[in-house]
XYZ file of C-alpha atoms in Angstrom:
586
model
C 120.298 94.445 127.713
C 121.360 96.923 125.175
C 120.498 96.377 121.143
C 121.077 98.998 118.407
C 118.298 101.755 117.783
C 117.547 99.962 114.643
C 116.142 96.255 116.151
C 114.834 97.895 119.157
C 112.397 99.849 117.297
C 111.340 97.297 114.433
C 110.708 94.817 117.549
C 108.329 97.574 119.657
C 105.151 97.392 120.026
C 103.332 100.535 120.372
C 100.936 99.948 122.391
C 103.853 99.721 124.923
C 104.365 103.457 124.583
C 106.275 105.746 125.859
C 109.977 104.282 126.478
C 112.270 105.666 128.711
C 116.029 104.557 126.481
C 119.707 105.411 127.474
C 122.336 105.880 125.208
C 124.606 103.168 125.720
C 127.597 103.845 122.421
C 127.785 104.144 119.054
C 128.906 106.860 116.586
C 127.521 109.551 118.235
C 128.629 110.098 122.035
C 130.179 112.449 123.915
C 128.244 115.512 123.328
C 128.023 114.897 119.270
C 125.610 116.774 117.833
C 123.512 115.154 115.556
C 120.978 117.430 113.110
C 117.608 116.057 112.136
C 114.431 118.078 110.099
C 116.066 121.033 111.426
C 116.400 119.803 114.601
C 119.555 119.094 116.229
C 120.193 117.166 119.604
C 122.816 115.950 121.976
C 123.340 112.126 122.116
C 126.025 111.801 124.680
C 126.582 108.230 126.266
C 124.368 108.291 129.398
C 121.847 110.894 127.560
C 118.161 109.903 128.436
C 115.268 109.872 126.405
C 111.457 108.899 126.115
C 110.019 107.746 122.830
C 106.902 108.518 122.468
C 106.269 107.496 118.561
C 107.505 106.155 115.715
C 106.419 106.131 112.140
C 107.953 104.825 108.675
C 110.015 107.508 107.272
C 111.510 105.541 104.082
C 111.728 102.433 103.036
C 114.911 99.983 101.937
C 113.938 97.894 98.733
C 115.649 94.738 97.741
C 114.639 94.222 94.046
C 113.909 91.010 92.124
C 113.197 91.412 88.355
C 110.948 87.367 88.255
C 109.304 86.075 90.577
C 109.248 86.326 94.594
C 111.315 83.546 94.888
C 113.914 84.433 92.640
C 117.553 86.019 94.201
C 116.947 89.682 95.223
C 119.975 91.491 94.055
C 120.370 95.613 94.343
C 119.228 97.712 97.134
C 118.022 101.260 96.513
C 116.185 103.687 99.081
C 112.606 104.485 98.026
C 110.790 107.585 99.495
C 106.744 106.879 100.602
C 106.016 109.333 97.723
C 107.704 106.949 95.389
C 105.201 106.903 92.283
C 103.160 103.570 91.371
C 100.587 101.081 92.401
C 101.408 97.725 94.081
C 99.724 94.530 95.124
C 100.925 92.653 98.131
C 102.035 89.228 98.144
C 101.108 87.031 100.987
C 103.183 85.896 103.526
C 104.063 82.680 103.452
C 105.324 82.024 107.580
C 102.132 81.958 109.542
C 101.407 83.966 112.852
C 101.339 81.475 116.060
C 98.614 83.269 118.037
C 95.951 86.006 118.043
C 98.319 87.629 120.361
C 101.253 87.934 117.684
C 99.288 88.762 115.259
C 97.662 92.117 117.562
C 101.569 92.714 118.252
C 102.939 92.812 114.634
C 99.681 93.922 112.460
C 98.319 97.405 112.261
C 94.497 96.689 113.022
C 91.946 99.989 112.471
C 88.920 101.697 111.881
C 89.957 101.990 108.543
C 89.420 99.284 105.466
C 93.437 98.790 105.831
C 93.214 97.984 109.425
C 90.751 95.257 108.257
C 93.635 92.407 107.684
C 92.615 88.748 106.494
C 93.879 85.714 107.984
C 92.198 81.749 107.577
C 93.257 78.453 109.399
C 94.823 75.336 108.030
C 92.564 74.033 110.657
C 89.213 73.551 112.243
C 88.116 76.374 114.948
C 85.852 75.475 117.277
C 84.274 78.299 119.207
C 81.364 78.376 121.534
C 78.578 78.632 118.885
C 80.238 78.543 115.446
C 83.400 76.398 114.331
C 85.320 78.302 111.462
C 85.876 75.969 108.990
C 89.381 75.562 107.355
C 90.586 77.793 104.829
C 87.739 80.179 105.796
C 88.695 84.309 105.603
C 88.884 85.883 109.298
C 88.654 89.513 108.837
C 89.675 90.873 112.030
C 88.443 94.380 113.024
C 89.638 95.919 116.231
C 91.236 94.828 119.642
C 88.848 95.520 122.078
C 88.610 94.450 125.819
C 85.314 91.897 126.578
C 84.914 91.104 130.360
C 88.091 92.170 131.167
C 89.945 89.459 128.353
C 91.685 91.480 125.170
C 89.784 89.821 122.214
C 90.301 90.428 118.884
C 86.291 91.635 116.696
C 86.262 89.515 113.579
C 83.639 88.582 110.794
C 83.853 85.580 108.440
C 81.183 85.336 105.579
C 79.663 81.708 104.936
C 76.976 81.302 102.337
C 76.655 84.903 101.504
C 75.872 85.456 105.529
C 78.414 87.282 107.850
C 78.978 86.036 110.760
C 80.760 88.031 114.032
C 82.394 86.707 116.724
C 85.050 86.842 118.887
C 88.799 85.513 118.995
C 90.674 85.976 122.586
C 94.748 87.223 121.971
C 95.009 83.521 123.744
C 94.030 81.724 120.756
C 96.593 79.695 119.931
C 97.035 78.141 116.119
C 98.273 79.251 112.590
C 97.215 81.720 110.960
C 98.498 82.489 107.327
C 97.782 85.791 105.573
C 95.418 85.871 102.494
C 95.712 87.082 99.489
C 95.139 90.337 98.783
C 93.902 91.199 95.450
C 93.739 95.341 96.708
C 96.424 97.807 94.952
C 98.102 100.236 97.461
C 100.439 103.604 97.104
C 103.750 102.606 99.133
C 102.223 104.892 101.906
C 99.883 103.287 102.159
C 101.804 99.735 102.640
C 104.159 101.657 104.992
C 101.277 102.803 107.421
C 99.295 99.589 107.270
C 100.314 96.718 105.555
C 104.525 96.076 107.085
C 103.906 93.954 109.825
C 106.480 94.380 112.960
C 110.086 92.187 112.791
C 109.101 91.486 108.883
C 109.681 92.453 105.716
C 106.814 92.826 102.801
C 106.898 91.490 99.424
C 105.366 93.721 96.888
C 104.718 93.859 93.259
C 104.359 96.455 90.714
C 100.695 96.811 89.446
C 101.218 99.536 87.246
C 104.311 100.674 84.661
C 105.535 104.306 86.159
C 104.540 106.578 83.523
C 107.536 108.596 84.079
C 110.638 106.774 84.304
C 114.170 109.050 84.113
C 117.754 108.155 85.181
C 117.083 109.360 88.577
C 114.435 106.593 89.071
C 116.096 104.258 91.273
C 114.426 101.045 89.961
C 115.494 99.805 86.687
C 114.012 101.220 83.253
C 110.353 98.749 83.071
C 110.719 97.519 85.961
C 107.964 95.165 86.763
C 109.118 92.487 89.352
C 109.195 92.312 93.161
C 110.410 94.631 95.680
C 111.015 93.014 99.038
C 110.368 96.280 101.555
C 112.410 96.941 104.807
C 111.388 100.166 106.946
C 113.202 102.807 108.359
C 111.488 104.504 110.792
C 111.366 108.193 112.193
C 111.500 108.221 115.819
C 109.837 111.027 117.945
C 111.565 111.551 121.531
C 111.438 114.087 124.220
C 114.808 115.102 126.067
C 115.127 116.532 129.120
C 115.269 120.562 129.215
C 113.778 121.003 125.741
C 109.949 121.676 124.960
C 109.831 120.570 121.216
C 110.236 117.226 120.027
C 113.644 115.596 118.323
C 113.242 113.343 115.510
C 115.875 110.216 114.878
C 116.312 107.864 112.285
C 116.148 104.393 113.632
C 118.857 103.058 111.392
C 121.539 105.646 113.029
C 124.454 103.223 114.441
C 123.686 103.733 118.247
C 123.404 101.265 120.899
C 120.096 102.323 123.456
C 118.793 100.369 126.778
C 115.202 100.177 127.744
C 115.183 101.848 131.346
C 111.198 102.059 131.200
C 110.543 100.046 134.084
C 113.336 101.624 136.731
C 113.031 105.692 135.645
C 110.257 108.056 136.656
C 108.775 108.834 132.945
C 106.564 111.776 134.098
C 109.571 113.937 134.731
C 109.845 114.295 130.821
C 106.582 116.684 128.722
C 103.825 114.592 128.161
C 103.285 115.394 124.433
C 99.951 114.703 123.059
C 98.605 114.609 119.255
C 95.164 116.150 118.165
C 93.899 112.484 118.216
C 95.229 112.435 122.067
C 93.313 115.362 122.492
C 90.389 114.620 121.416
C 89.838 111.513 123.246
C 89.406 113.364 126.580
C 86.209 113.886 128.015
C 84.589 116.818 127.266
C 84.083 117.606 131.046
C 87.941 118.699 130.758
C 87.583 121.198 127.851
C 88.764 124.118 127.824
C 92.312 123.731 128.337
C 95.495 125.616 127.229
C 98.051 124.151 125.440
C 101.673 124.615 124.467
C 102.485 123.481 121.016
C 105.507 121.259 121.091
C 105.894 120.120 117.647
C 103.859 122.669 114.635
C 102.878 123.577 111.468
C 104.792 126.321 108.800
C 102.046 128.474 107.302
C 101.291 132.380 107.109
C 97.496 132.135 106.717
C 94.779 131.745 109.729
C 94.457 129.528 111.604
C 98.078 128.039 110.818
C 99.690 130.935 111.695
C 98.474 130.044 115.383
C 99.853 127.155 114.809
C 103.797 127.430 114.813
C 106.155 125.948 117.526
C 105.984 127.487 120.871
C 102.847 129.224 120.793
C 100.096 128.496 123.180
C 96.623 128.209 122.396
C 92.705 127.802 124.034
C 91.711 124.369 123.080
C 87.789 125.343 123.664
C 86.020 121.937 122.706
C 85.474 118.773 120.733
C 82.806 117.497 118.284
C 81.878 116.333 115.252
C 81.101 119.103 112.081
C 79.595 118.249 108.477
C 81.457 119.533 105.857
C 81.126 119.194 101.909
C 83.456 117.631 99.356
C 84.229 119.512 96.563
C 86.312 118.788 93.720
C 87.391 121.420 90.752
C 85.519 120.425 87.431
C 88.582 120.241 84.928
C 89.082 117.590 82.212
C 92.703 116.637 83.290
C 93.819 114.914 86.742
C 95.282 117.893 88.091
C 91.887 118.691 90.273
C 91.913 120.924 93.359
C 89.674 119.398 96.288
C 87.837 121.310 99.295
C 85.955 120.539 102.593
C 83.179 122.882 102.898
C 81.511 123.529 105.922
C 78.167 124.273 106.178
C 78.443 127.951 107.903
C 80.142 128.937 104.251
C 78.395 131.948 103.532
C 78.909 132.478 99.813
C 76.111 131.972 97.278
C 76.370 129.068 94.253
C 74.683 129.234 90.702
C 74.094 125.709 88.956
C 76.456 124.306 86.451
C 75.249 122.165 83.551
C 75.849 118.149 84.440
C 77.345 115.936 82.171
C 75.761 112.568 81.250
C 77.984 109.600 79.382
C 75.022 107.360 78.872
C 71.100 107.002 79.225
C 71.459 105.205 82.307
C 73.120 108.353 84.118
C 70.030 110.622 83.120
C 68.024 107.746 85.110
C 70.036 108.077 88.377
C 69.709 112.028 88.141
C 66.236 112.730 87.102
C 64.127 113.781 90.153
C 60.346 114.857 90.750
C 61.690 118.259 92.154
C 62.574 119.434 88.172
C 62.515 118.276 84.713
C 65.452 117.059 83.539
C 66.412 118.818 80.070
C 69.393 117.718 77.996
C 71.159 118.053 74.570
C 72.962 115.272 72.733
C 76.362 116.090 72.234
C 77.088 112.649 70.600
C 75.173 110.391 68.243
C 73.602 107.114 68.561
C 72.790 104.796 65.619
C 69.675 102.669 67.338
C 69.787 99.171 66.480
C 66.171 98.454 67.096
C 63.536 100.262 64.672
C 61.516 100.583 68.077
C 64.259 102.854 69.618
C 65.092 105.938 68.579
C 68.683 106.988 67.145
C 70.412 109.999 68.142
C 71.579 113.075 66.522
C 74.100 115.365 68.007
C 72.011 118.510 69.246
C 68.691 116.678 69.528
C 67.306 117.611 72.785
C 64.887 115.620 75.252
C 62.836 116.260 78.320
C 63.828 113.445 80.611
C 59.878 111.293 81.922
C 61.361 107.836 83.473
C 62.286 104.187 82.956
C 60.193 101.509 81.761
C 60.329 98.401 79.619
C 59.456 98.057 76.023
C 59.622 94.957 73.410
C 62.309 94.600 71.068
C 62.670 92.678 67.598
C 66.369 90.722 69.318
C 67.655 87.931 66.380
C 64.731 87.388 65.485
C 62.355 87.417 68.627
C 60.814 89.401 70.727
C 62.817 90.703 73.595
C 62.027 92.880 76.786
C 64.399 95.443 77.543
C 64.611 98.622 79.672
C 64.435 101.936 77.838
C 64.215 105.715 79.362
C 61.092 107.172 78.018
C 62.027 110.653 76.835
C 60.110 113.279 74.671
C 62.283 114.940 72.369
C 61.665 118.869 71.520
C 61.306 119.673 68.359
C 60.543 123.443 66.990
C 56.493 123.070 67.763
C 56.103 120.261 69.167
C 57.116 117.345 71.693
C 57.976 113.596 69.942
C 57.856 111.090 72.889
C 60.594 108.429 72.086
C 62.494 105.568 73.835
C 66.289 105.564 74.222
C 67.897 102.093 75.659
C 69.476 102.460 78.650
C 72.511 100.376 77.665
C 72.922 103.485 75.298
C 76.475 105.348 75.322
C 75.501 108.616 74.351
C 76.777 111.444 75.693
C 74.319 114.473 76.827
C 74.554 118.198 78.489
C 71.885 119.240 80.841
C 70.357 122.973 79.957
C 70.066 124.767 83.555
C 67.454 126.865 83.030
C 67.217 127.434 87.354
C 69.052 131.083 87.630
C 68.247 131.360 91.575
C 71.528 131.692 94.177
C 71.455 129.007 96.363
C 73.014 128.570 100.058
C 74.987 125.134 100.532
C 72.569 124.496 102.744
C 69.650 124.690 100.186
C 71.862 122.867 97.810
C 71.943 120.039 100.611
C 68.250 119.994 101.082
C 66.759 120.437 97.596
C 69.068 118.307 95.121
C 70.785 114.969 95.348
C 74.548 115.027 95.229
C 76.641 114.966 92.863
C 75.892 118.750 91.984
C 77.511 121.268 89.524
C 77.948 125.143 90.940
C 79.766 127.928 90.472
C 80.411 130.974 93.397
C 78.024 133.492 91.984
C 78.736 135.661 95.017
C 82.048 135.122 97.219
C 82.030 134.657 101.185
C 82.669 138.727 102.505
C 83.180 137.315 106.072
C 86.293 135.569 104.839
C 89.633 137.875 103.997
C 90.009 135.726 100.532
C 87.430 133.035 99.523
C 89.419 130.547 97.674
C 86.523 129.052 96.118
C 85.277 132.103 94.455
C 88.340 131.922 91.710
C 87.404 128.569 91.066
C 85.359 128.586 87.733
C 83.335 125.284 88.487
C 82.821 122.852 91.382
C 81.126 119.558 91.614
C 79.091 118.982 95.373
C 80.249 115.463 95.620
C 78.940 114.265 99.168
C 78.432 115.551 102.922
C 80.839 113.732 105.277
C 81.134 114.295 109.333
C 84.583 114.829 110.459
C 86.104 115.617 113.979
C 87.093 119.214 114.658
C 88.999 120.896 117.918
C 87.689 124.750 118.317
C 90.843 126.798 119.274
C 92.280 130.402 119.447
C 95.312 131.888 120.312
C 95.612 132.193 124.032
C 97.218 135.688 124.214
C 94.152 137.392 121.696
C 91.681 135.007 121.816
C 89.555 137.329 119.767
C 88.336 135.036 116.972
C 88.333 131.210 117.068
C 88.683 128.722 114.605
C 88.229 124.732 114.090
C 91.556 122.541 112.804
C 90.902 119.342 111.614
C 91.566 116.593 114.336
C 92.806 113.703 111.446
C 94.673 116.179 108.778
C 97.154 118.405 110.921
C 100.228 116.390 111.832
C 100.994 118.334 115.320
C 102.018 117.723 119.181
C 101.103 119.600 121.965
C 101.623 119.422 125.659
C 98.796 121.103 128.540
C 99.711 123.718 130.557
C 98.418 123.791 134.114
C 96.893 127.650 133.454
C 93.560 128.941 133.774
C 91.044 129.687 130.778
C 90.177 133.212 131.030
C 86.848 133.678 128.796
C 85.433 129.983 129.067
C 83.106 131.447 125.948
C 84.526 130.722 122.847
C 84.748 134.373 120.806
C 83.322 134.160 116.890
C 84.182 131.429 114.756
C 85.504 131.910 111.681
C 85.101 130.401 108.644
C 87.845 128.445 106.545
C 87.354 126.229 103.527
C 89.974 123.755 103.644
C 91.871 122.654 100.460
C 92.902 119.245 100.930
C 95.655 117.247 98.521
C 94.968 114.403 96.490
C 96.160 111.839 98.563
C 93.877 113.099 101.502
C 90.634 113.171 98.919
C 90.996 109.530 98.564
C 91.656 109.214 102.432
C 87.876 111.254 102.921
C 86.319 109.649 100.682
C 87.545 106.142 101.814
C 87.374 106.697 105.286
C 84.434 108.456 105.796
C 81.671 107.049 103.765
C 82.698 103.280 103.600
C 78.931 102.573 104.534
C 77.099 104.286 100.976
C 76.887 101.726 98.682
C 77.898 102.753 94.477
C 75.013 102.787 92.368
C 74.197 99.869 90.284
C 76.142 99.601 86.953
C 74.200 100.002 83.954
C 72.670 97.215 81.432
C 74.759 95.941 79.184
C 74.461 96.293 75.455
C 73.792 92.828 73.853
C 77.147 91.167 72.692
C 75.988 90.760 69.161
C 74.996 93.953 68.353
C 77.454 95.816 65.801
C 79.240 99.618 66.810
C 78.152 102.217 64.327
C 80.204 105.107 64.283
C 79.314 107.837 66.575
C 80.457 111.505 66.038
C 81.247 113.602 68.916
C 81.083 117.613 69.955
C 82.169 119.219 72.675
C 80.173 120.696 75.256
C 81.433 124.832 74.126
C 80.148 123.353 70.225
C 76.479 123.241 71.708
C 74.169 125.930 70.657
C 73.554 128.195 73.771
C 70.604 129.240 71.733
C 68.227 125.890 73.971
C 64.254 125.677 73.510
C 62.977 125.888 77.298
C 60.591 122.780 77.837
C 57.315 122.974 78.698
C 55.705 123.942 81.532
């Protein structure tokens, strides 16, 4: 049965991909050429394709200035770059099976692939009944015993507890609240379920509002999201890969089941890729759908050319982030072949607790004030701006609190003065604001770095990386070491002068390929290069989210007792502090 582009694709699941469709009618036909990304394409009446992806391209927002069920009035388009922060609203028409829910809800690896459902009923399972009302979390779709099961976890008493829901289960299941805030990407790629809309609201004002904003001046009501996808296909005769708008007026028919799909490319992504078995690598591939870029390795990169896929695995790199006051940070991934040589950087410290976390038994810690502290307690000392202190460790000490005696916990410090050491107590609770004096002038390797000091780390490149052509980090005037991560790398070359090789991120490069039925000629990959890869802000976040959901934040300081009065603090910056620093002693 035929259907427009449109409901086919918002009703598809994708784990039912590829589709073999025929153009049945619609606006374009008979050899119309319609132009897409720079791509243009015959849809003629009869013309077959296969779809072999889809993703949300924009998104169609119905806006409501009260409440969610107030009368949505105006449509505008929104872009997934569309500014702001929004929280989901639940929806309110429950799922009738684990099965529908697997069909319509993106389910991960990731924290957003972690959705929440509970029961208006009792569960009873084999060794645990779920309780009503109780949070599912469901985690992945995996097969058990030949039976597709859905991994979930519910927490009872402070306790998790795992188990396992078969796509048979039948019931409702209503969504929870969500009390996360998302970028609209972030909805789009995770949080629209198939065949329904989503109900957001605006967490945050947009800081920038001009008459171009589609969404009325301080707006802060209720957007009710519809998607419009991008469709990938392959057509017959052509190696790269056309992209449609689902929301074109064209009438397709699903000829999956009665058409020989293998007679169209088989394109693959680096995720595809990297999923076979490393018995298979090398291989040579043609790239059906690239990257724009004049620098190594995304030159080699371009529709077209053919490269020498050599192998798969997993690489450490470090994150690095730009120290700058503002927002407008640049990020890196460096790996751990990175050849250049770092000096330190003096840390900052916004309170007494942070010299805590960073003191070590490697080093003394020395710092200057560079904002005062009025103690309350006569047993506690009160800060001047350039007083400086050799950093010893925590412990408790007695305090005269309203009247009574009160334990608190205190850093032990000793301040230097011009001829002598004064050992005082600071309380941690204390919002002070400090500099550490470096007085470490050795070149380190990232890998000593790694090894020696606990991360977060500041650095600067004291001497640049000669076996790259430009070293991007060496222009950057300070870097913070924020954490080692393991990511998934392919090693490739280019297959007509494979005489260097380098690794391209398997998660971060947005690319198709197809295999070509040659022969690797040198089964040895040649020298690897090194590349430091500067990453945007939005995949930062992704990293740092993705990677590392398992390291727990430290604990947040003590707080300062409620009754105890402000003072006035003054404040200097860090270039106001005397470079002119006593060295501690020995």
């Amino acid at each position: 049965m035929a259907s427009t582009l449109e409901k086919f694709i918002h009703s598809l699941d994708p784990r039912t991909l590829p589709r073999v469709l025929q153009i049945q009618s619609g606006i374009y036909f008979e050899g119309s050429i319609y132009e897409m990304f720079g791509n243009e394409c015959c849809l003629s009446t009869g013309e077959v394709i296969k779809v072999i992806g889809f993703k949300i391209n924009k998104l169609i927002a119905s806006v409501c200035e009260n409440n969610e069920d107030s009368q949505f009035s105006a449509k505008v388009e929104l872009p997934l770059s569309f500014p702001g922060l929004y929280k989901i609203v639940a929806d309110k028409t429950p799922y009738v099976s684990v099965e529908e829910i697997t069909r319509k809800v993106a389910i991960g690896p990731t924290r957003f692939g972690h959705p929440c459902f509970y029961s208006p009923e009792d569960i009873k399972l084999a060794n645990l009944t779920i309780k009503q009302g109780e949070q599912i979390t469901f985690n992945s779709v995996e097969e058990i015993n030949g039976t597709m099961a859905v991994s979930c976890v519910m927490v009872r008493n402070n306790r998790s507890h795992t188990f396992i829901l078969p796509l048979s289960q039948k019931g409702k299941f209503y969504e929870c609240e969500d009390d996360q805030i998302y970028t609209l990407k972030e909805i789009a790629e995770w949080k629209i379920p198939k065949c329904r809309s989503r109900i957001v609201k605006l967490s945050n004002t947009l800081h920038m509002w001009n008459s171009s904003n589609p969404l009325p001046e301080n707006f802060g009501g209720y957007l009710v999201l519809m998607p419009v996808y991008e469709v990938q296909a392959v057509m017959k005769f052509r190696k790269d890969i056309v992209h449609i708008l689902s929301d074109l007026d064209v009438e397709v028919k699903d000829i999956t089941d009665c058409y020989d799909a293998s007679s169209f490319l088989q394109p693959l992504s680096l995720e595809d890729v990297f999923e076979r078995t490393s018995k298979e690598f090398p291989m040579i591939a043609e790239i059906m759908d690239g990257l724009l870029g004049s620098q190594k390795p995304y030159n080699l990169l371009h529709t077209g050319k053919e490269i020498v896929i050599y192998k798969k695995y997993q690489a450490t790199r470090i994150i690095a982030s730009e120290i700058r006051s503002d927002s407008s940070k640049r990020h890196f991934l460096i790996p751990m072949t990175y050849k250049g040589k770092f000096k330190r950087r003096p840390r900052e410290f916004p309170t007494a607790y942070d010299l805590e976390i960073a003191r070590s038994e490697r080093e003394q810690l020395h710092v200057v004030a560079t904002k005062a502290f009025d103690s309350p307690h006569t047993e506690l000392f009160s800060v001047s701006v350039g007083d400086q202190f050799l950093v010893r460790q925590c412990q408790t000490s007695e305090v005269l609190y309203e009247g009574r005696k009160k334990v608190i916990d205190v850093l032990a410090c000793e301040q230097i003065l011009s001829n002598a050491y004064k050992k005082v107590l600071l309380p941690m609770y204390m919002e002070g604001g400090f500099v550490e004096v470096i007085h470490d002038k050795k070149q380190y390797q990232l890998s000593e770095i790694c090894e020696e000091f606990r991360l977060p780390f500041n650095v600067k490149v004291s001497v640049r990386d000669l076996s790259m052509k430009e070293d991007v980090l060496a222009a950057v005037p300070g870097l913070q070491l924020e954490e080692e991560i393991t990511d998934s790398y392919l090693l490739i070359s280019s297959a007509s002068s494979p005489i260097e090789s380098w690794e391209i991120p398997v998660y971060r490069l947005n690319m198709l390929v197809h295999l070509l039925s040659k022969d690797v000629q040198t089964v040895v990959p040649p020298m690897t290069r090194t590349t430091v890869e500067e990453i945007s802000e939005e995949q930062y976040y992704m990293v740092r989210r993705y990677e590392n959901q398992t390291v727990l934040p430290p604990p947040r300081p003590p707080k300062k007792p409620a009754t105890l009065v402000q003072q006035p603090v003054f404040a200097v910056s860090e270039q106001d502090v005397s470079d002119v620093l006593q060295a501690p002693k020995v």
